[in-house]
CSV table of C-alpha atoms in Angstrom, one decimal:
chain,number,residue,atom,x,y,z
R,1,MET,CA,-15.5,23.8,-4.5
R,2,VAL,CA,-12.3,21.7,-4.5
R,3,ASN,CA,-11.7,19.8,-7.8
R,4,PRO,CA,-10.3,16.4,-6.9
R,5,CYS,CA,-9.0,16.0,-10.5
R,6,LYS,CA,-6.6,19.0,-10.3
R,7,ILE,CA,-3.3,18.4,-8.5
R,8,VAL,CA,-0.8,21.1,-8.0
R,9,GLU,CA,2.9,20.3,-7.9
R,10,GLU,CA,5.6,23.0,-7.8
R,11,HIS,CA,3.1,25.7,-9.0
R,12,LYS,CA,2.0,23.5,-12.0
R,13,THR,CA,-1.5,22.0,-12.2
R,14,TYR,CA,-2.0,18.5,-13.5
R,15,ASP,CA,-5.5,17.4,-14.6
R,16,ILE,CA,-6.0,13.7,-14.1
R,17,GLY,CA,-9.7,13.7,-15.2
R,18,THR,CA,-12.8,15.9,-15.2
R,19,PHE,CA,-15.2,16.9,-12.5
R,20,ASP,CA,-18.7,18.3,-13.1
R,21,GLY,CA,-19.3,19.2,-9.5
R,22,LYS,CA,-20.9,15.9,-8.7
R,23,GLU,CA,-19.1,13.1,-10.5
R,24,VAL,CA,-15.4,12.5,-11.2
R,25,MET,CA,-14.3,10.9,-14.5
R,26,TYR,CA,-10.6,9.9,-14.2
R,27,ASP,CA,-8.4,9.6,-17.3
R,28,PHE,CA,-5.8,6.8,-16.9
R,29,GLU,CA,-3.4,8.3,-19.5
R,30,LYS,CA,-3.4,11.6,-17.6
R,31,ILE,CA,-2.8,9.7,-14.4
R,32,LEU,CA,0.2,8.0,-15.9
R,33,ILE,CA,1.6,11.4,-17.0
R,34,TYR,CA,1.2,12.7,-13.4
R,35,LEU,CA,2.7,9.6,-11.8
R,36,ASP,CA,5.7,9.9,-14.1
R,37,VAL,CA,6.2,13.5,-13.0
R,38,LYS,CA,5.6,12.8,-9.4
R,39,GLY,CA,7.9,9.8,-9.5
R,40,LYS,CA,10.8,11.9,-10.9
R,41,MET,CA,10.2,14.4,-8.1
R,42,CYS,CA,10.3,11.7,-5.5
R,43,PHE,CA,13.0,9.4,-6.9
R,44,GLY,CA,15.0,11.4,-9.4
R,45,ASN,CA,15.1,11.7,-13.2
R,46,GLY,CA,15.9,8.0,-13.6
R,47,PHE,CA,12.3,7.1,-12.5
R,48,LYS,CA,10.2,5.6,-15.3
R,49,ILE,CA,6.7,4.2,-15.6
R,50,TYR,CA,7.1,0.9,-17.6
R,51,GLU,CA,4.5,-0.1,-20.1
R,52,GLU,CA,4.6,-3.7,-18.9
R,53,ASP,CA,3.3,-2.4,-15.5
R,54,HIS,CA,0.3,-0.5,-16.9
R,55,PRO,CA,-2.2,-3.3,-16.2
R,56,ILE,CA,-1.3,-3.6,-12.5
R,57,ILE,CA,-1.1,0.2,-12.1
R,58,LEU,CA,-4.6,0.5,-13.7
R,59,LYS,CA,-5.9,-2.1,-11.3
R,60,LEU,CA,-4.5,-0.2,-8.3
R,61,CYS,CA,-5.8,3.1,-9.7
R,62,HIS,CA,-9.3,1.6,-9.8
R,63,TYR,CA,-8.9,0.7,-6.2
R,64,PHE,CA,-7.6,4.1,-5.1
R,65,ILE,CA,-10.2,6.1,-7.0
R,66,LYS,CA,-12.9,3.7,-5.7
R,67,ASP,CA,-14.2,2.7,-9.1
R,68,LYS,CA,-16.7,0.1,-7.9
R,69,GLU,CA,-17.4,-1.4,-11.3
R,70,ASN,CA,-13.8,-2.1,-12.2
R,71,CYS,CA,-13.0,-3.2,-8.6
R,72,GLU,CA,-15.7,-5.8,-8.9
R,73,LYS,CA,-14.4,-7.0,-12.2
R,74,ASN,CA,-10.9,-7.4,-10.6
R,75,GLU,CA,-12.4,-9.0,-7.5
R,76,ILE,CA,-11.1,-6.1,-5.3
R,77,ASP,CA,-13.0,-5.0,-2.2
R,78,PRO,CA,-12.5,-1.2,-1.9
R,79,ASN,CA,-13.2,-1.4,1.8
R,80,LYS,CA,-10.1,-3.6,2.4
R,81,GLY,CA,-6.4,-2.6,2.2
R,82,ILE,CA,-3.9,-3.6,-0.5
R,83,LEU,CA,-1.2,-6.2,-0.2
R,84,LEU,CA,1.0,-5.6,-3.2
R,85,SER,CA,3.3,-8.6,-3.9
R,86,GLY,CA,6.0,-9.2,-6.4
R,87,PRO,CA,9.7,-9.9,-6.9
R,88,VAL,CA,12.5,-7.7,-5.6
R,89,GLY,CA,12.9,-4.5,-7.5
R,90,CYS,CA,9.6,-4.6,-9.4
R,91,GLY,CA,8.5,-1.2,-8.1
R,92,LYS,CA,6.1,-2.1,-5.3
R,93,THR,CA,7.3,0.5,-2.8
R,94,SER,CA,7.5,3.2,-5.4
R,95,LEU,CA,3.9,2.6,-6.5
R,96,MET,CA,2.5,2.6,-3.0
R,97,ILE,CA,4.4,5.9,-2.3
R,98,LEU,CA,3.0,7.5,-5.5
R,99,LEU,CA,-0.5,6.2,-5.8
R,100,LYS,CA,-1.9,7.9,-2.7
R,101,ASN,CA,-1.1,11.2,-4.4
R,102,ILE,CA,-3.8,10.7,-7.0
R,103,VAL,CA,-6.5,11.0,-4.3
R,104,PRO,CA,-5.3,14.0,-2.2
R,105,LEU,CA,-8.7,14.3,-0.5
R,106,GLN,CA,-8.6,10.8,1.0
R,107,LYS,CA,-7.0,10.1,4.3
R,108,PRO,CA,-3.3,9.3,3.5
R,109,TYR,CA,-1.3,6.4,4.9
R,110,ILE,CA,2.2,6.4,6.2
R,111,LEU,CA,4.6,3.9,4.6
R,112,ILE,CA,7.2,2.4,6.9
R,113,PRO,CA,9.6,-0.4,6.4
R,114,SER,CA,8.7,-3.5,8.5
R,115,ARG,CA,12.3,-4.0,9.6
R,116,ASN,CA,12.4,-0.5,11.1
R,117,ILE,CA,9.4,-1.4,13.2
R,118,VAL,CA,11.2,-4.5,14.5
R,119,PHE,CA,14.3,-2.4,15.3
R,120,GLY,CA,12.0,0.0,17.3
R,121,PHE,CA,10.6,-3.0,19.2
R,122,ASN,CA,14.1,-4.3,20.0
R,123,HIS,CA,14.9,-0.8,21.5
R,124,ILE,CA,11.7,0.1,23.4
R,125,GLY,CA,9.7,-3.2,23.6
R,126,TYR,CA,6.0,-3.8,23.4
R,127,LYS,CA,5.0,-0.2,23.3
R,128,THR,CA,6.0,-0.4,19.6
R,129,ILE,CA,3.2,-2.9,19.0
R,130,GLU,CA,0.8,-0.7,20.9
R,131,ASP,CA,1.8,2.4,18.8
R,132,TYR,CA,0.6,0.7,15.6
R,133,GLY,CA,-2.7,-0.3,17.1
R,134,CYS,CA,-4.0,3.3,16.4
R,135,ARG,CA,-6.4,4.7,13.9
R,136,GLN,CA,-3.7,6.0,11.5
R,137,PHE,CA,-3.6,4.3,8.1
R,138,PHE,CA,-0.2,2.5,7.5
R,139,CYS,CA,1.5,0.7,4.6
R,140,PHE,CA,4.0,-1.9,6.0
R,141,ASP,CA,6.8,-2.2,3.4
R,142,ASP,CA,8.6,-5.4,2.8
R,143,LEU,CA,6.4,-7.6,5.0
R,144,GLY,CA,8.0,-11.0,5.7
R,145,VAL,CA,11.7,-10.1,5.4
R,146,GLU,CA,12.0,-8.4,8.8
R,147,PRO,CA,13.9,-10.2,11.5
R,148,ILE,CA,12.3,-11.7,14.6
R,149,GLY,CA,12.1,-9.1,17.4
R,150,ARG,CA,14.0,-9.5,20.6
R,151,HIS,CA,13.6,-7.4,23.7
R,152,TYR,CA,15.3,-8.3,27.0
R,153,GLY,CA,16.0,-11.8,25.7
R,154,LYS,CA,12.4,-12.6,24.7
R,155,ASP,CA,11.6,-13.3,21.0
R,156,CYS,CA,8.5,-11.8,19.4
R,157,ASN,CA,7.0,-12.0,15.9
R,158,VAL,CA,6.5,-8.3,15.9
R,159,MET,CA,4.7,-7.8,12.6
R,160,GLY,CA,2.5,-10.8,13.2
R,161,GLU,CA,1.3,-9.2,16.4
R,162,ILE,CA,0.8,-5.9,14.7
R,163,LEU,CA,-1.2,-7.5,11.9
R,164,LEU,CA,-3.5,-9.0,14.5
R,165,SER,CA,-4.1,-5.6,16.1
R,166,ARG,CA,-4.7,-4.0,12.7
R,167,HIS,CA,-7.2,-6.7,11.9
R,168,GLU,CA,-9.2,-5.8,15.0
R,169,LEU,CA,-9.1,-2.1,14.0
R,170,PHE,CA,-10.4,-3.0,10.5
R,171,ILE,CA,-13.2,-5.2,11.8
R,172,ASN,CA,-14.3,-2.7,14.6
R,173,HIS,CA,-13.5,0.7,13.1
R,174,HIS,CA,-12.9,0.1,9.3
R,175,ILE,CA,-9.3,1.3,9.6
R,176,LYS,CA,-7.3,0.2,6.5
R,177,THR,CA,-3.8,-1.3,6.4
R,178,HIS,CA,-1.7,-1.8,3.3
R,179,GLY,CA,1.5,-3.7,2.7
R,180,THR,CA,4.1,-4.8,0.2
R,181,THR,CA,5.8,-8.2,0.2
R,182,ASN,CA,8.2,-10.3,-1.8
R,183,LEU,CA,6.7,-13.5,-0.4
R,184,ASN,CA,3.8,-15.6,-1.6
R,185,ALA,CA,0.8,-16.7,0.5
R,186,GLU,CA,2.5,-20.0,1.6
R,187,GLU,CA,5.7,-18.2,2.7
R,188,LEU,CA,3.7,-15.6,4.6
R,189,GLU,CA,1.8,-18.4,6.4
R,190,ASP,CA,5.0,-20.2,7.3
R,191,LEU,CA,6.3,-17.0,8.8
R,192,TYR,CA,3.3,-15.6,10.6
R,193,GLY,CA,1.3,-18.7,11.2
R,194,ASN,CA,-2.2,-19.8,10.0
R,195,ARG,CA,-4.0,-17.5,12.5
R,196,VAL,CA,-2.4,-14.3,11.2
R,197,ARG,CA,-2.6,-15.5,7.6
R,198,SER,CA,-6.4,-16.0,7.9
R,199,ARG,CA,-6.7,-12.4,9.3
R,200,MET,CA,-4.6,-11.1,6.4
R,201,ARG,CA,-7.1,-12.5,3.9
R,202,GLU,CA,-9.8,-10.4,5.6
R,203,LEU,CA,-7.5,-7.4,5.9
R,204,PHE,CA,-6.0,-7.2,2.4
R,205,ASN,CA,-6.8,-7.4,-1.3
R,206,LEU,CA,-3.9,-9.3,-2.8
R,207,VAL,CA,-2.6,-7.6,-6.0
R,208,ALA,CA,0.4,-9.4,-7.5
R,209,PHE,CA,3.1,-8.5,-10.0
R,210,ASP,CA,4.0,-11.3,-12.4
R,211,GLN,CA,7.0,-13.3,-10.9
R,212,ASP,CA,8.9,-12.6,-14.2
R,213,THR,CA,8.6,-8.8,-13.7
R,214,SER,CA,12.0,-7.3,-14.3
R,215,ASP,CA,14.2,-5.7,-11.5
R,216,LYS,CA,14.0,-2.0,-12.2
R,217,ARG,CA,17.0,-1.3,-10.0
R,218,LYS,CA,19.4,-3.0,-12.3
């Protein structure tokens, strides 16, 4: 039987909890140790888990391990995706890259910068939007700072259209979508319009860093 609490990285095993064959008991301190190791593997030895970020990491861990009791306390719906917001450099992208690794038996998502999707649209057109209307799980990074798409002289709010498609997938087939953004709800609505914003409320749980969170890139 596969033990979901044991994760092997470079021939070393990390225990992030205990498993009795039926129930998993995760250990947040052990998860933090693993995330620090995995972060250094992914981003270099300068990577660090900051103590000030522990509360938001804990909230996200509750979501990913499907801890229903704590999700309910935090008003998080485990059936919806995550929209992780916060100021530039606070670590949103890094966390979304790392956290899927603590649940290796769950279907993984692909993280892709929103601006790259728009560049693809500019090159090949509306097939790009169709390509993201599939059953793959995605995390759209930096939602809201991508440029407006343009193909053969016609402008298109590419990510807005993709979010509408992803909402249909969620409603009809329970396909999750995640995202990160530097923008607040009002700014997203100004960018994508009220129709898309209302769909985003159904599509995502909003989890936000404090606006005073430090820029880790400095």
